[in-house]
Tab-separated table of C-alpha atoms in Angstrom:
chain	number	residue	atom	x	y	z
A	189	MET	CA	81.171	181.568	107.310
A	190	GLU	CA	79.823	182.606	110.724
A	191	LYS	CA	79.369	178.940	111.712
A	192	THR	CA	83.009	178.284	110.860
A	193	ARG	CA	84.207	181.166	113.031
A	194	ALA	CA	81.979	180.084	115.905
A	195	ALA	CA	83.265	176.493	115.645
A	196	ALA	CA	86.864	177.740	115.688
A	197	ARG	CA	86.194	179.656	118.905
A	198	ARG	CA	84.818	176.496	120.470
A	199	THR	CA	87.968	174.440	119.890
A	200	ALA	CA	91.245	174.569	121.731
A	201	SER	CA	94.419	174.682	119.661
A	202	THR	CA	96.706	174.331	122.703
A	203	ILE	CA	96.306	172.889	126.178
A	204	VAL	CA	98.969	173.979	128.646
A	205	VAL	CA	100.048	171.679	131.487
A	206	ARG	CA	102.119	173.522	134.081
A	207	PRO	CA	103.437	172.309	137.431
A	208	ALA	CA	101.275	172.945	140.477
A	209	PRO	CA	103.051	174.944	143.193
A	210	GLY	CA	104.851	172.777	145.727
A	211	GLN	CA	103.997	169.330	144.304
A	212	ASN	CA	106.043	167.771	141.516
A	213	THR	CA	103.375	165.127	140.778
A	214	ARG	CA	100.540	167.620	140.388
A	215	ALA	CA	99.813	170.068	137.606
A	216	LEU	CA	97.344	172.648	136.403
A	217	VAL	CA	95.776	172.110	132.995
A	218	GLN	CA	94.658	175.212	131.146
A	219	VAL	CA	92.223	174.964	128.253
A	220	GLY	CA	91.292	178.461	127.123
A	221	PRO	CA	89.754	180.179	130.157
A	222	LEU	CA	89.353	176.868	132.055
A	223	THR	CA	91.973	175.747	134.590
A	224	MET	CA	91.741	172.396	136.337
A	225	PRO	CA	93.900	170.257	138.629
A	226	ALA	CA	95.749	167.257	137.207
A	227	ALA	CA	98.083	164.460	138.178
A	228	ILE	CA	101.324	163.882	136.296
A	229	GLY	CA	104.169	161.364	136.527
A	230	ARG	CA	105.394	159.985	139.850
A	231	SER	CA	108.835	161.423	138.978
A	232	GLY	CA	107.429	164.793	137.948
A	233	ARG	CA	108.421	166.201	134.557
A	234	SER	CA	111.517	165.543	132.465
A	235	ILE	CA	113.158	166.788	129.291
A	236	LEU	CA	115.007	163.465	129.003
A	237	LYS	CA	112.066	161.017	129.038
A	238	ARG	CA	113.044	157.330	129.229
A	239	GLU	CA	110.963	154.153	129.296
A	240	GLY	CA	109.835	153.346	132.844
A	241	ASP	CA	111.184	156.513	134.501
A	242	GLY	CA	107.728	157.622	135.674
A	243	ALA	CA	108.201	161.139	134.314
A	244	THR	CA	105.865	163.216	132.181
A	245	PRO	CA	107.756	164.520	129.150
A	246	ILE	CA	108.295	168.275	128.916
A	247	ALA	CA	107.208	168.667	125.307
A	248	CYS	CA	104.581	169.792	122.829
A	249	MET	CA	102.552	166.741	121.813
A	250	LYS	CA	99.648	166.541	119.384
A	251	LEU	CA	96.451	164.737	120.300
A	252	LEU	CA	96.127	161.859	117.842
A	253	TYR	CA	92.921	160.009	118.803
A	254	GLY	CA	91.249	158.511	121.827
A	255	PHE	CA	89.730	155.431	123.385
A	256	THR	CA	86.637	155.067	125.513
A	257	ARG	CA	85.002	152.378	127.591
A	258	GLY	CA	81.573	152.610	126.014
A	259	ASP	CA	80.164	150.340	128.704
A	260	HIS	CA	81.282	152.850	131.390
A	261	VAL	CA	81.139	156.264	129.709
A	262	ARG	CA	78.546	157.248	127.130
A	263	PHE	CA	77.512	160.248	125.067
A	264	LEU	CA	80.861	161.919	124.603
A	265	LYS	CA	80.858	165.081	122.527
A	266	THR	CA	84.143	165.565	120.698
A	267	ALA	CA	85.576	166.025	117.205
A	268	LEU	CA	88.530	163.868	118.244
A	269	PRO	CA	88.510	160.412	116.601
A	270	MET	CA	87.492	157.943	119.328
A	271	ARG	CA	87.561	154.136	119.391
A	272	ARG	CA	85.657	151.894	121.750
A	273	ILE	CA	88.009	149.762	123.873
A	274	ARG	CA	87.673	146.026	123.352
A	275	LYS	CA	88.847	143.286	125.723
A	276	ASP	CA	91.685	142.278	123.386
A	277	MET	CA	93.254	145.769	123.138
A	278	LEU	CA	96.721	146.147	124.633
A	279	TRP	CA	99.507	148.745	124.305
A	280	CYS	CA	103.049	147.399	123.827
A	281	ASP	CA	105.630	148.970	126.149
A	282	GLN	CA	108.564	146.633	125.521
A	283	PRO	CA	111.288	148.715	123.803
A	284	ASP	CA	112.931	145.834	121.913
A	285	ASN	CA	109.651	144.690	120.314
A	286	ALA	CA	108.708	145.783	116.783
A	287	ASN	CA	105.301	146.899	118.160
A	288	TYR	CA	106.832	149.193	120.803
A	289	ASN	CA	104.471	152.055	121.689
A	290	ARG	CA	101.703	150.685	119.501
A	291	LEU	CA	98.240	149.273	120.006
A	292	VAL	CA	98.389	145.469	119.826
A	293	LYS	CA	95.879	142.674	120.103
A	294	ALA	CA	95.756	139.926	122.736
A	295	PRO	CA	97.137	137.373	123.102
A	296	PHE	CA	100.474	139.206	123.224
A	297	LYS	CA	103.442	137.951	125.279
A	298	PRO	CA	105.825	140.983	125.386
A	299	ALA	CA	105.336	143.656	128.072
A	300	HIS	CA	102.145	145.649	127.582
A	301	GLU	CA	99.372	147.647	129.232
A	302	GLU	CA	95.755	146.560	129.147
A	303	MET	CA	93.566	149.233	127.615
A	304	ARG	CA	90.390	147.840	129.175
A	305	ARG	CA	91.306	148.560	132.783
A	306	SER	CA	89.146	147.707	135.772
A	307	ASP	CA	90.208	150.877	137.675
A	308	GLY	CA	88.540	153.268	135.199
A	309	LEU	CA	91.683	155.266	134.330
A	310	TYR	CA	91.239	154.581	130.625
A	311	ASP	CA	87.450	154.964	130.520
A	312	ILE	CA	88.461	158.011	128.472
A	313	CYS	CA	92.043	157.782	127.219
A	314	LEU	CA	93.532	160.191	124.677
A	315	VAL	CA	96.721	159.246	122.838
A	316	LEU	CA	99.438	161.905	122.787
A	317	ASP	CA	102.030	161.900	120.041
A	318	TRP	CA	104.945	161.171	122.319
A	319	ASN	CA	107.180	158.700	120.498
A	320	VAL	CA	104.262	157.439	118.379
A	321	THR	CA	104.559	158.824	114.829
A	322	SER	CA	108.351	158.881	115.068
A	323	ARG	CA	109.397	156.093	117.445
A	324	ARG	CA	112.713	155.653	119.190
A	325	ARG	CA	113.436	152.730	121.485
A	326	HIS	CA	113.463	153.453	125.242
A	327	ARG	CA	112.085	157.013	124.790
A	328	GLY	CA	108.827	156.199	126.606
A	329	SER	CA	105.528	154.631	125.680
A	330	ALA	CA	101.836	154.946	126.461
A	331	ILE	CA	101.903	158.667	127.255
A	332	PHE	CA	98.190	159.340	127.490
A	333	PHE	CA	95.799	162.036	128.694
A	334	HIS	CA	93.363	160.040	130.828
A	335	LEU	CA	91.268	159.980	134.010
A	336	ILE	CA	92.652	160.358	137.527
A	337	ARG	CA	93.044	157.979	140.412
A	338	PRO	CA	91.321	159.019	143.647
A	339	GLY	CA	93.206	161.822	145.377
A	340	TYR	CA	95.067	162.794	142.193
A	341	GLN	CA	97.672	160.094	142.760
A	342	PRO	CA	100.654	160.299	140.373
A	343	THR	CA	100.649	158.598	136.978
A	344	SER	CA	103.403	156.620	135.272
A	345	GLY	CA	104.123	159.609	133.024
A	346	CYS	CA	100.701	160.555	131.688
A	347	VAL	CA	98.514	163.589	132.383
A	348	ALA	CA	95.294	162.756	134.245
A	349	ILE	CA	92.198	164.799	135.104
A	350	SER	CA	88.776	164.109	136.595
A	351	LEU	CA	85.917	162.675	134.554
A	352	ARG	CA	83.961	165.887	135.077
A	353	ASP	CA	86.802	168.011	133.712
A	354	MET	CA	87.443	165.608	130.812
A	355	ARG	CA	83.771	165.876	129.801
A	356	ARG	CA	84.059	169.689	129.968
A	357	ILE	CA	87.052	169.873	127.636
A	358	LEU	CA	86.340	167.026	125.189
A	359	PRO	CA	84.044	169.184	123.020
A	360	LEU	CA	86.976	171.610	122.588
A	361	LEU	CA	89.436	168.972	121.394
A	362	ARG	CA	90.234	167.750	117.904
A	363	LYS	CA	92.973	165.774	116.229
A	364	GLY	CA	96.092	167.936	116.268
A	365	THR	CA	95.269	169.887	119.424
A	366	ILE	CA	98.617	170.521	121.130
A	367	ILE	CA	99.265	169.428	124.703
A	368	ARG	CA	102.176	171.558	125.905
A	369	VAL	CA	103.818	170.347	129.117
A	370	VAL	CA	106.020	173.116	130.512
């Protein structure tokens, strides 16, 4: 029983993402007592998220699972289900395709994102349940919690933190952890 209580204290049920003062493309991520800087969408935050608008949705989203570049990042400690990214993994972001906002396999002609990126953003990439379990066309796709670009440059609508901070919080995450963008 004591182990169960201790494990519960070491997990985060909610992660809060709030705007950073004075910059609409920056945020502060709070995980329990930890607060860290983050980048968000190039258009800031939006209640009315649309495909391609560059905004991070203001919403409560569950963490579903994650991806990792095992050839770049090793020895991750997390209870979150993680999959190793393969060269043929893509994410469909074409609203009129039946695979919209889903993982697909190359070759794939419709619009998509490559999961195995050369810039390292998806070396650790966590899938948020924005328009995934209950999809609606044009409501936005590929809303992830991933690694930052140098200088905390804006994302296309995702939440991004440093590798160091991601390693610090991964042990606290599990499937169902809520990411609340306010």
